[in-house]
Structures are given as structure tokens and as C-alpha cells.
Short mmCIF file of C-alpha atoms in Angstrom, two decimals:
data_model
loop_
_atom_site.label_atom_id
_atom_site.label_comp_id
_atom_site.label_asym_id
_atom_site.label_seq_id
_atom_site.Cartn_x
_atom_site.Cartn_y
_atom_site.Cartn_z
CA MET A 1 -10.27 26.80 -15.16
CA ALA A 2 -10.69 23.56 -15.95
CA LYS A 3 -14.03 21.82 -14.89
CA PHE A 4 -13.38 18.95 -13.34
CA THR A 5 -16.43 17.15 -13.05
CA HIS A 6 -16.03 14.64 -10.24
CA GLU A 7 -16.45 17.35 -7.93
CA ALA A 8 -19.51 17.85 -8.26
CA ILE A 9 -20.31 14.57 -7.69
CA PHE A 10 -18.03 14.42 -4.10
CA GLU A 11 -19.82 17.58 -2.73
CA ALA A 12 -22.88 16.13 -3.53
CA ALA A 13 -22.22 12.59 -2.43
CA TYR A 14 -20.51 14.22 0.87
CA GLN A 15 -23.37 16.69 1.92
CA ALA A 16 -25.68 13.32 1.38
CA GLY A 17 -23.77 11.84 3.87
CA GLU A 18 -22.82 9.55 2.21
CA ILE A 19 -19.31 9.84 1.92
CA PRO A 20 -16.47 11.77 4.77
CA GLY A 21 -14.11 14.10 3.64
CA VAL A 22 -11.22 13.12 1.87
CA ALA A 23 -8.22 14.43 0.32
CA LEU A 24 -7.88 14.07 -3.89
CA VAL A 25 -4.65 14.29 -5.46
CA ALA A 26 -3.09 13.50 -9.10
CA ALA A 27 -0.24 14.56 -11.01
CA ASP A 28 1.53 13.42 -14.70
CA ALA A 29 5.16 12.52 -14.86
CA THR A 30 6.24 16.40 -16.19
CA GLY A 31 5.16 18.07 -12.99
CA LYS A 32 3.36 20.88 -15.21
CA PHE A 33 -0.24 19.20 -14.13
CA ARG A 34 -0.26 18.87 -10.59
CA TYR A 35 -4.39 18.02 -8.86
CA GLU A 36 -4.63 18.73 -5.32
CA LYS A 37 -8.69 19.54 -3.71
CA SER A 38 -10.34 18.05 -0.60
CA PHE A 39 -13.73 17.30 0.03
CA GLY A 40 -16.02 17.80 3.58
CA LYS A 41 -14.87 17.01 6.84
CA THR A 42 -14.11 13.75 9.33
CA ALA A 43 -17.29 12.61 11.07
CA HIS A 44 -15.47 14.64 14.18
CA GLY A 45 -15.97 17.83 12.47
CA GLU A 46 -12.28 18.13 11.31
CA PRO A 47 -11.54 19.71 7.77
CA PHE A 48 -10.09 16.74 6.00
CA LEU A 49 -7.11 18.98 3.67
CA THR A 50 -4.92 18.11 1.24
CA ASP A 51 -2.46 18.16 3.88
CA SER A 52 -4.06 16.62 7.24
CA VAL A 53 -2.36 13.62 8.02
CA VAL A 54 -3.79 10.06 8.06
CA TRP A 55 -2.90 6.54 8.96
CA MET A 56 -2.20 5.36 6.20
CA ALA A 57 -1.86 1.14 6.72
CA SER A 58 -0.09 -0.39 3.94
CA CYS A 59 0.42 2.85 1.18
CA THR A 60 3.11 2.33 3.43
CA LYS A 61 4.68 -0.72 1.27
CA LEU A 62 5.58 1.61 -1.26
CA MET A 63 7.68 3.54 0.41
CA THR A 64 9.34 0.63 2.17
CA SER A 65 9.95 -1.27 -1.51
CA VAL A 66 12.02 1.91 -2.63
CA ALA A 67 13.90 1.46 0.63
CA ALA A 68 14.57 -1.63 -0.51
CA LEU A 69 15.43 -1.17 -3.80
CA GLN A 70 17.52 1.67 -2.75
CA GLN A 71 19.75 -1.43 -1.03
CA VAL A 72 19.86 -3.20 -4.12
CA GLN A 73 20.94 0.05 -6.30
CA ARG A 74 23.85 0.83 -3.81
CA GLY A 75 25.21 -3.35 -3.62
CA HIS A 76 24.21 -3.90 0.04
CA ILE A 77 22.32 -7.33 -1.26
CA GLY A 78 21.21 -7.91 -4.53
CA LEU A 79 17.36 -8.87 -5.56
CA ASP A 80 17.88 -12.68 -6.02
CA GLU A 81 20.16 -13.02 -3.14
CA ASP A 82 19.30 -14.81 -0.04
CA VAL A 83 17.98 -12.08 2.67
CA GLY A 84 19.15 -14.72 5.02
CA LYS A 85 22.32 -13.18 5.37
CA VAL A 86 20.77 -10.33 7.05
CA LEU A 87 17.17 -11.55 8.77
CA PRO A 88 18.83 -14.91 9.65
CA GLU A 89 15.26 -14.71 12.01
CA VAL A 90 13.75 -15.63 8.29
CA ALA A 91 16.84 -17.93 7.10
CA ALA A 92 14.96 -20.03 10.48
CA LEU A 93 11.90 -20.56 9.65
CA LYS A 94 10.19 -23.99 8.12
CA VAL A 95 7.54 -23.79 5.56
CA LEU A 96 3.31 -24.86 7.36
CA LYS A 97 2.82 -27.85 4.73
CA ASP A 98 -0.11 -28.74 6.16
CA PHE A 99 -2.31 -30.39 9.29
CA ASP A 100 -2.17 -34.71 10.08
CA ALA A 101 -5.36 -36.77 11.00
CA GLU A 102 -5.29 -34.98 14.65
CA GLY A 103 -4.11 -31.66 13.49
CA LYS A 104 -0.47 -31.60 14.51
CA PRO A 105 0.67 -28.65 11.70
CA ILE A 106 3.35 -30.72 8.95
CA PHE A 107 6.25 -28.79 8.24
CA GLU A 108 8.90 -29.01 5.88
CA ASP A 109 12.29 -27.45 4.55
CA ARG A 110 12.49 -24.66 2.37
CA LYS A 111 13.98 -25.58 -0.77
CA GLU A 112 14.20 -22.08 -2.04
CA PRO A 113 15.41 -18.88 0.12
CA VAL A 114 13.91 -15.97 0.53
CA THR A 115 14.98 -12.83 -1.67
CA VAL A 116 13.95 -9.24 -1.37
CA ARG A 117 12.30 -10.39 -4.66
CA ASN A 118 9.91 -12.44 -3.48
CA LEU A 119 9.44 -10.04 -0.56
CA LEU A 120 8.60 -7.61 -2.44
CA SER A 121 5.74 -9.08 -4.58
CA HIS A 122 5.11 -10.59 -1.83
CA ALA A 123 5.97 -14.48 -3.08
CA SER A 124 8.00 -14.94 0.30
CA GLY A 125 5.47 -17.08 1.66
CA LEU A 126 5.35 -15.32 4.99
CA THR A 127 2.51 -14.04 6.41
CA MET A 128 0.19 -13.53 9.63
CA GLU A 129 -3.01 -14.74 10.86
CA LEU A 130 -5.27 -12.39 10.27
CA PHE A 131 -4.84 -13.33 5.99
CA SER A 132 -3.87 -17.21 6.31
CA PRO A 133 -6.15 -19.40 7.28
CA LYS A 134 -3.30 -22.28 7.98
CA LEU A 135 -1.82 -19.78 10.10
CA GLN A 136 -4.86 -19.35 12.12
CA GLN A 137 -4.91 -23.13 12.19
CA LEU A 138 -1.83 -23.47 13.82
CA GLN A 139 -2.55 -21.39 16.38
CA LYS A 140 -5.19 -22.47 17.87
CA PHE A 141 -3.23 -25.81 17.99
CA THR A 142 -0.23 -24.11 19.79
CA GLY A 143 -2.08 -20.87 22.01
CA PRO A 144 -2.55 -17.54 21.78
CA PRO A 145 1.28 -15.55 22.73
CA ALA A 146 1.66 -15.53 26.91
CA ASN A 147 2.38 -11.63 25.81
CA PRO A 148 1.54 -9.24 23.42
CA PRO A 149 4.25 -9.29 21.03
CA LYS A 150 5.35 -5.04 20.12
CA ASP A 151 8.32 -6.10 17.78
CA ILE A 152 8.64 -7.33 14.04
CA VAL A 153 10.59 -10.74 15.26
CA THR A 154 8.89 -11.59 17.84
CA GLU A 155 5.11 -11.02 16.28
CA LEU A 156 6.07 -12.08 12.35
CA SER A 157 8.59 -15.13 13.21
CA LEU A 158 5.80 -17.28 11.64
CA PRO A 159 6.07 -20.08 9.61
CA LEU A 160 6.35 -19.86 5.22
CA VAL A 161 2.73 -20.65 4.13
CA PHE A 162 4.18 -21.68 1.09
CA GLN A 163 7.90 -22.27 -0.64
CA PRO A 164 9.81 -18.90 -1.31
CA GLY A 165 8.67 -17.52 -4.53
CA LYS A 166 5.96 -20.54 -5.53
CA GLY A 167 2.76 -18.23 -4.51
CA TRP A 168 0.99 -15.32 -2.89
CA GLN A 169 0.44 -14.55 -0.66
CA TYR A 170 -0.34 -10.66 1.72
CA GLY A 171 1.40 -10.18 4.59
CA SER A 172 4.57 -10.29 7.02
CA SER A 173 6.77 -9.17 3.66
CA LEU A 174 6.67 -5.83 3.73
CA ASP A 175 7.68 -5.58 7.83
CA TRP A 176 10.49 -7.24 6.78
CA ALA A 177 11.78 -5.57 4.13
CA GLY A 178 11.54 -2.85 6.71
CA LYS A 179 14.11 -4.96 9.05
CA LEU A 180 16.61 -5.67 6.27
CA VAL A 181 16.32 -1.40 5.67
CA GLU A 182 17.14 -1.00 9.10
CA ARG A 183 19.48 -3.74 9.73
CA ILE A 184 22.12 -2.67 6.67
CA SER A 185 21.58 0.97 6.85
CA ARG A 186 22.00 1.09 10.65
CA GLN A 187 19.16 3.86 10.85
CA SER A 188 15.56 3.34 12.07
CA LEU A 189 13.11 3.12 9.74
CA GLU A 190 12.00 6.75 10.71
CA ASP A 191 15.47 8.29 10.01
CA TYR A 192 16.44 6.13 7.00
CA MET A 193 13.20 6.91 5.29
CA LYS A 194 13.26 10.91 6.39
CA ALA A 195 17.26 10.89 4.87
CA ASN A 196 16.56 9.10 1.01
CA ILE A 197 12.77 9.37 0.05
CA TRP A 198 10.78 11.88 3.03
CA ASP A 199 13.64 15.38 2.55
CA PRO A 200 14.86 14.68 -0.74
CA LEU A 201 11.05 14.98 -2.37
CA ASN A 202 9.75 17.46 -0.25
CA MET A 203 7.04 15.09 1.84
CA ARG A 204 7.06 17.01 4.67
CA HIS A 205 3.90 15.05 6.97
CA ILE A 206 5.00 11.19 6.35
CA THR A 207 6.34 9.63 9.39
CA PHE A 208 6.13 6.83 11.56
CA ALA A 209 5.59 8.35 14.30
CA PRO A 210 2.76 11.31 14.15
CA ASP A 211 3.30 12.75 17.43
CA SER A 212 6.55 13.00 17.73
CA ARG A 213 6.75 16.47 15.15
CA PRO A 214 4.66 19.82 15.61
CA GLU A 215 4.04 19.36 12.15
CA THR A 216 2.09 16.38 11.81
CA LYS A 217 0.36 16.33 15.25
CA GLU A 218 -1.53 19.30 14.62
CA ARG A 219 -2.89 17.66 11.52
CA LYS A 220 -4.02 14.51 12.44
CA LEU A 221 -7.81 13.39 11.72
CA GLY A 222 -9.83 11.31 13.76
CA MET A 223 -11.31 8.27 11.88
CA THR A 224 -14.84 7.56 10.68
CA GLN A 225 -16.72 4.17 10.82
CA ARG A 226 -19.42 3.66 8.44
CA ASP A 227 -22.16 1.35 10.04
CA GLU A 228 -23.80 -1.84 9.19
CA ASP A 229 -27.17 0.99 7.87
CA GLY A 230 -24.84 3.29 5.95
CA LYS A 231 -24.06 6.02 8.41
CA LEU A 232 -21.53 7.86 9.34
CA HIS A 233 -20.03 8.85 12.44
CA PRO A 234 -16.87 9.42 14.71
CA THR A 235 -14.38 6.51 16.58
CA THR A 236 -12.34 6.37 18.39
CA GLU A 237 -12.15 2.12 17.80
CA GLY A 238 -11.07 -0.08 15.37
CA TYR A 239 -7.87 1.70 14.08
CA LEU A 240 -6.34 -1.86 13.92
CA TYR A 241 -3.16 -1.82 14.15
CA GLN A 242 -1.74 1.72 15.56
CA TYR A 243 1.32 0.48 16.15
CA GLY A 244 1.45 2.76 18.69
CA ASP A 245 2.42 0.27 21.40
CA ARG A 246 5.99 -1.41 19.10
CA LYS A 247 8.85 -0.96 19.74
CA ASP A 248 9.37 -0.98 15.64
CA ALA A 249 8.46 0.80 12.78
CA TYR A 250 6.48 -1.75 10.88
CA GLY A 251 6.67 -0.87 6.62
CA GLY A 252 3.69 -2.92 5.72
CA ALA A 253 1.39 -0.83 7.46
CA ALA A 254 2.67 1.70 10.16
CA GLY A 255 3.02 5.33 8.35
CA TRP A 256 1.51 7.71 8.59
CA GLY A 257 0.92 11.14 5.97
CA SER A 258 -0.64 13.75 4.01
CA ALA A 259 -2.03 12.97 0.01
CA GLU A 260 0.21 16.26 -0.86
CA SER A 261 3.04 14.33 0.68
CA TYR A 262 3.02 11.03 -0.62
CA LEU A 263 1.82 12.34 -4.18
CA ASN A 264 5.44 13.51 -5.03
CA LEU A 265 6.87 9.42 -4.19
CA LEU A 266 3.73 8.91 -6.66
CA GLN A 267 5.06 11.90 -9.10
CA SER A 268 8.42 10.50 -9.22
CA LEU A 269 8.41 7.41 -9.76
CA CYS A 270 5.65 7.79 -12.99
CA ALA A 271 8.64 10.46 -13.69
CA ASN A 272 11.06 8.03 -13.78
CA ASP A 273 13.18 10.64 -12.18
CA GLY A 274 15.79 8.65 -10.84
CA ARG A 275 15.72 11.14 -7.38
CA VAL A 276 15.21 8.12 -5.06
CA LEU A 277 15.57 5.28 -6.86
CA SER A 278 17.48 4.59 -10.75
CA LYS A 279 16.34 4.21 -13.82
CA GLU A 280 16.42 0.38 -14.64
CA LEU A 281 14.96 -0.72 -10.75
CA VAL A 282 11.74 1.55 -11.19
CA ASP A 283 11.82 0.04 -14.90
CA GLU A 284 11.69 -3.54 -12.77
CA MET A 285 9.71 -2.37 -10.05
CA PHE A 286 6.82 -2.06 -12.98
CA LYS A 287 7.33 -5.31 -14.54
CA PRO A 288 5.19 -8.81 -13.74
CA GLN A 289 6.68 -11.02 -11.00
CA LEU A 290 5.65 -13.80 -10.56
CA GLY A 291 5.36 -17.07 -11.59
CA PRO A 292 2.60 -19.39 -12.14
CA GLU A 293 1.60 -20.32 -8.80
CA GLY A 294 1.49 -16.50 -7.49
CA LYS A 295 -0.63 -15.10 -11.21
CA GLU A 296 -3.18 -17.83 -10.43
CA THR A 297 -4.03 -17.15 -6.99
CA VAL A 298 -4.13 -13.61 -7.72
CA ASN A 299 -6.43 -13.58 -10.31
CA ASN A 300 -8.36 -16.04 -8.33
CA ARG A 301 -8.49 -13.79 -5.83
CA LEU A 302 -10.03 -11.30 -8.35
CA GLN A 303 -13.03 -13.46 -8.99
CA ALA A 304 -14.04 -14.32 -4.91
CA ASP A 305 -16.47 -11.84 -3.61
CA GLU A 306 -16.26 -8.14 -3.62
CA SER A 307 -15.02 -7.04 -0.69
CA THR A 308 -11.84 -8.59 -1.84
CA ARG A 309 -12.33 -8.07 -5.49
CA ARG A 310 -12.33 -4.02 -4.40
CA LEU A 311 -9.42 -4.90 -2.25
CA ILE A 312 -7.05 -6.64 -4.50
CA ALA A 313 -7.77 -4.32 -7.36
CA ASN A 314 -9.09 -1.28 -6.03
CA THR A 315 -10.73 0.64 -8.95
CA PHE A 316 -9.34 -1.75 -11.41
CA ASP A 317 -12.43 -3.20 -13.86
CA THR A 318 -12.13 -6.16 -12.53
CA THR A 319 -14.95 -7.90 -15.18
CA HIS A 320 -12.18 -8.51 -17.33
CA LEU A 321 -8.98 -7.81 -14.89
CA VAL A 322 -6.16 -10.02 -15.51
CA GLY A 323 -3.69 -8.81 -12.58
CA ASP A 324 0.02 -9.39 -11.37
CA HIS A 325 2.30 -7.79 -8.73
CA GLY A 326 5.94 -5.79 -9.06
CA LEU A 327 7.82 -4.52 -6.46
CA GLY A 328 5.77 -2.15 -4.74
CA GLY A 329 2.28 -3.28 -5.53
CA PHE A 330 -0.60 -4.86 -7.78
CA ILE A 331 -0.02 -4.45 -11.34
CA GLY A 332 -3.49 -4.96 -14.15
CA LEU A 333 -1.80 -5.59 -17.30
CA LYS A 334 -5.36 -4.65 -19.39
CA ASP A 335 -6.42 -1.04 -20.51
CA VAL A 336 -9.12 0.02 -18.31
CA VAL A 337 -11.02 2.25 -20.75
CA GLY A 338 -10.73 5.90 -19.85
CA ARG A 339 -8.34 5.65 -17.42
CA ARG A 340 -5.17 3.08 -16.31
CA LYS A 341 -3.70 1.09 -19.03
CA ALA A 342 -2.04 -1.53 -18.79
CA GLY A 343 0.85 -1.52 -16.98
CA THR A 344 -0.55 0.40 -14.39
CA MET A 345 0.44 -0.37 -10.36
CA ALA A 346 -1.89 0.37 -7.91
CA TRP A 347 -2.51 -0.31 -4.26
CA GLY A 348 -4.13 1.64 -1.25
CA GLY A 349 -4.57 1.29 2.63
CA LEU A 350 -7.27 0.35 5.00
CA PRO A 351 -8.61 3.45 6.48
CA ASN A 352 -10.15 3.27 2.42
CA LEU A 353 -6.53 4.77 0.81
CA ILE A 354 -6.24 4.36 -2.63
CA TRP A 355 -3.00 5.60 -5.07
CA TRP A 356 -2.23 4.54 -9.07
CA ILE A 357 0.88 5.39 -11.35
CA ASP A 358 0.00 4.53 -14.79
CA ARG A 359 2.79 5.38 -16.36
CA LYS A 360 1.54 4.36 -20.40
CA SER A 361 -0.39 7.75 -19.51
CA GLY A 362 2.04 9.61 -17.29
CA LEU A 363 -0.58 9.96 -15.27
CA CYS A 364 -0.47 8.84 -10.77
CA GLY A 365 -3.02 9.69 -8.29
CA ALA A 366 -4.68 9.46 -4.69
CA LEU A 367 -7.53 9.74 -3.01
CA PHE A 368 -6.68 9.22 0.87
CA SER A 369 -9.85 8.87 3.85
CA ASN A 370 -9.57 7.73 7.09
CA LEU A 371 -12.71 5.49 6.63
CA ILE A 372 -13.00 1.27 8.32
CA PRO A 373 -14.51 -0.60 7.35
CA THR A 374 -12.13 -1.35 4.72
CA ALA A 375 -12.78 -1.37 1.24
CA ASP A 376 -15.80 0.57 1.55
CA ALA A 377 -17.82 0.18 -1.92
CA LYS A 378 -18.74 4.10 -1.91
CA ILE A 379 -15.04 5.48 -1.74
CA THR A 380 -14.28 2.68 -4.41
CA GLU A 381 -17.61 4.35 -7.04
CA MET A 382 -16.04 7.55 -6.33
CA MET A 383 -12.59 7.20 -6.78
CA MET A 384 -14.27 5.76 -10.64
CA GLN A 385 -15.59 9.00 -10.95
CA PHE A 386 -12.32 10.64 -9.92
CA GLU A 387 -9.78 8.44 -12.17
CA LEU A 388 -12.52 9.58 -14.86
CA SER A 389 -12.41 13.13 -14.46
CA ILE A 390 -8.85 13.25 -14.08
CA TYR A 391 -7.73 11.36 -16.63
CA GLU A 392 -10.50 13.35 -19.26
CA GLN A 393 -8.58 16.82 -18.11
CA TYR A 394 -5.30 15.32 -18.90
CA GLU A 395 -6.07 14.49 -22.34
CA GLU A 396 -8.11 18.29 -22.41
CA PHE A 397 -4.58 19.41 -21.01
CA LYS A 398 -1.79 18.04 -23.24
CA LYS A 399 -4.06 19.70 -26.14
CA ARG A 400 -4.13 22.77 -24.66
CA GLU A 401 -0.07 22.48 -24.03
CA SER A 402 0.48 20.76 -27.89
CA ILE A 403 -0.22 24.05 -29.28
#
């Protein structure tokens, strides 16, 4: 049996109380190499298994990207077509340019339409207060909403923070992309993804409503929190966006699921097997999509504080990294020694989930945790060890296969 060097490292870290339970998965493009293993328990004492269900947060975005690209594939909308014909609420938004001396907002009209390509690469100008100082300043001027918003249109119809295609800003773009899919398909995002992504790929434990299905409800795990002193303890707080009170399925961050199920999507895209998306559109997903302004913004963020670097780049080598964004995740444009090749796409989810797809090496995988705060330094360190071990054993696997 192959010896995976990361396993002893993970077990020791768990026993030392340095990490809570995690699930690790990986697969190659052929489907012959597949790795699934879990370690430990949550701080609530629940075993963390590869089919345990956790809040996936922004891991949802990759599924929504595929769903939106399916609309392009079927001819319902063009990749560079104005989404305003389906999302008139987006078409009505202006760009927040600046504030005058008295703090009054200055708006300008859009010069270009918001397109599907813009939405999937975070180049639309759409975002939310959480990620934008400009929108935070605007809210100070306008005041908070009288009632907490419960749906995408009410909550996220906020001014753009730059002209479409002229920047990069994480935020609400994929939530709007999910709404686009619902309106074109005339189905809920749950029903649409189940029929067009989850069932075709046997992703049994993925949903927007985990309590609505016995197979996901019984697998749900509690959240672990790391305090400032590094200690881990159970918590029911800190689920920043549980979405249980929302009327919509938010395609940007409301999904729940297991590492085991999610790997099936990663593997399908890595293999470019055409099962949920055409080969041409998968190729397009993995192309750098940003204009010069957006690329400059992303790479400037990579030189920010360590937490921001981990959040955007997860386990890419940020010392030498040049990055861009595809139609589904962040793309590293340089090789990482012993691990990810140039062109690898990756992203993650707030409770310290990380995934990657390296089509050049033919390898993909993920770490699923359920730990806050996000961008945990220890989890990032452990993920690097996991990847080094997987790439090493995959090379050995290929040698054995070639004999």
C-alpha cells in the first residue's frame, strides 16, 4: 500500500489539538487514482468523515459557475451578452464613483453591460458591504435597511464599485449568476443543480437545504472555533451566513455538502469529460479572464497582509505567484514546486475549505474542515503537506501503471 507522508502529520496535529477533524480527498483525471481519508472529530465530538456534511460557503461558487455556463452551452445567453435582459435589477444599477467633500455619494452610468463572463470572474463591479470600503461608506450615508433583507434582489441590488470589466472585486457576482440560472431555467437553484450537476455526477450529499433531506441532515457537523490563543472549542456562533432565513438559494455561498461528493465535480472538470459541461467551455473556464485593471488588483491583494494572501491564494506560493481569475476560481500562472502547475484553478470556503484542479498534472483535490475564523494558518500549512504527499504518490502511481 502506498505510503502517504501527510497522514502521520495530520494525525499528530489532531492529537496535539492543533486542528479539528478534517476530510481529505483527491483524484486524477483518469479516475484510476482516488484518495479519500478523514482525521479526527469536531470540537463537538462528532467524527469527521469524508461523507460528513458541512457548510461549504464559497465552494458553492464553482457549482454556480458550471450552472451558468450550461446556460451559455445551451444557447440561452451568450458569455459576453448583457445579463440585463434576464436580470433587469442589475441593468438598473449605477456605478459608485466617489464621495464629495460632504460625504455625499457620486454616481455615474455604466459604460458597458454586465456580462456572464464578468459575473463568473468577479469583474462585474458587483459586491457587498463586507468586501467593499466604498459600500461601507455608502451605508453610513444612507443608513442600514429598515428590515434585514431576505432575498438576493433586495439584499444585493447595490451600486457597482467600478465599471464592468475594469477591475476585480470579490462579492455578490455569483449570487446574481445563480439568480440568472433560476430565471432562465424556471427552476429553483436546488432543483436545477440536482438535475443538471449533482445527480449526473453522483454528488449525493450536496444541497442548499441540508435539513430537508435525511441523508444530509444526519451527516451535518457542528462548527469548531479557534480562539486567539489557538485553542479549539465548539461553537454555534460565527456561522456568518447560514442562509437559513433567506428566501433564495444564494449561489455564492449557501451550499452544504461533503468532500466525497464535491470531489466528483472537481474530477469531472479536471478530466474535461463532458458530463456536465462541454469541453470547449471547460477550456474557457481555465483561461485567465481579467483585464489589466483586474489583474493588477488581484496581484496587489496578494502582497497584502498574510490573512488576505491565504484567503485569495490558499496554498499557492505567494512569494513568486502571479495570478488571474478564470470562470470558476483563482488561477495561478506559475508552477509551484512539487505541487500545482501553472494554470491550476483553486478556491475555497469560509470555514477553511480549500480545493484545487490542476489539469496539466491531471490531479485535483480538496480539504474540508468546519473551522472558523477563515484563512487559518495551520490549515493552510497542513493543506500544503497534503498536496506534496498526493503529488508524490501520484507520480509513483503513474510509474506503476506504466509497467
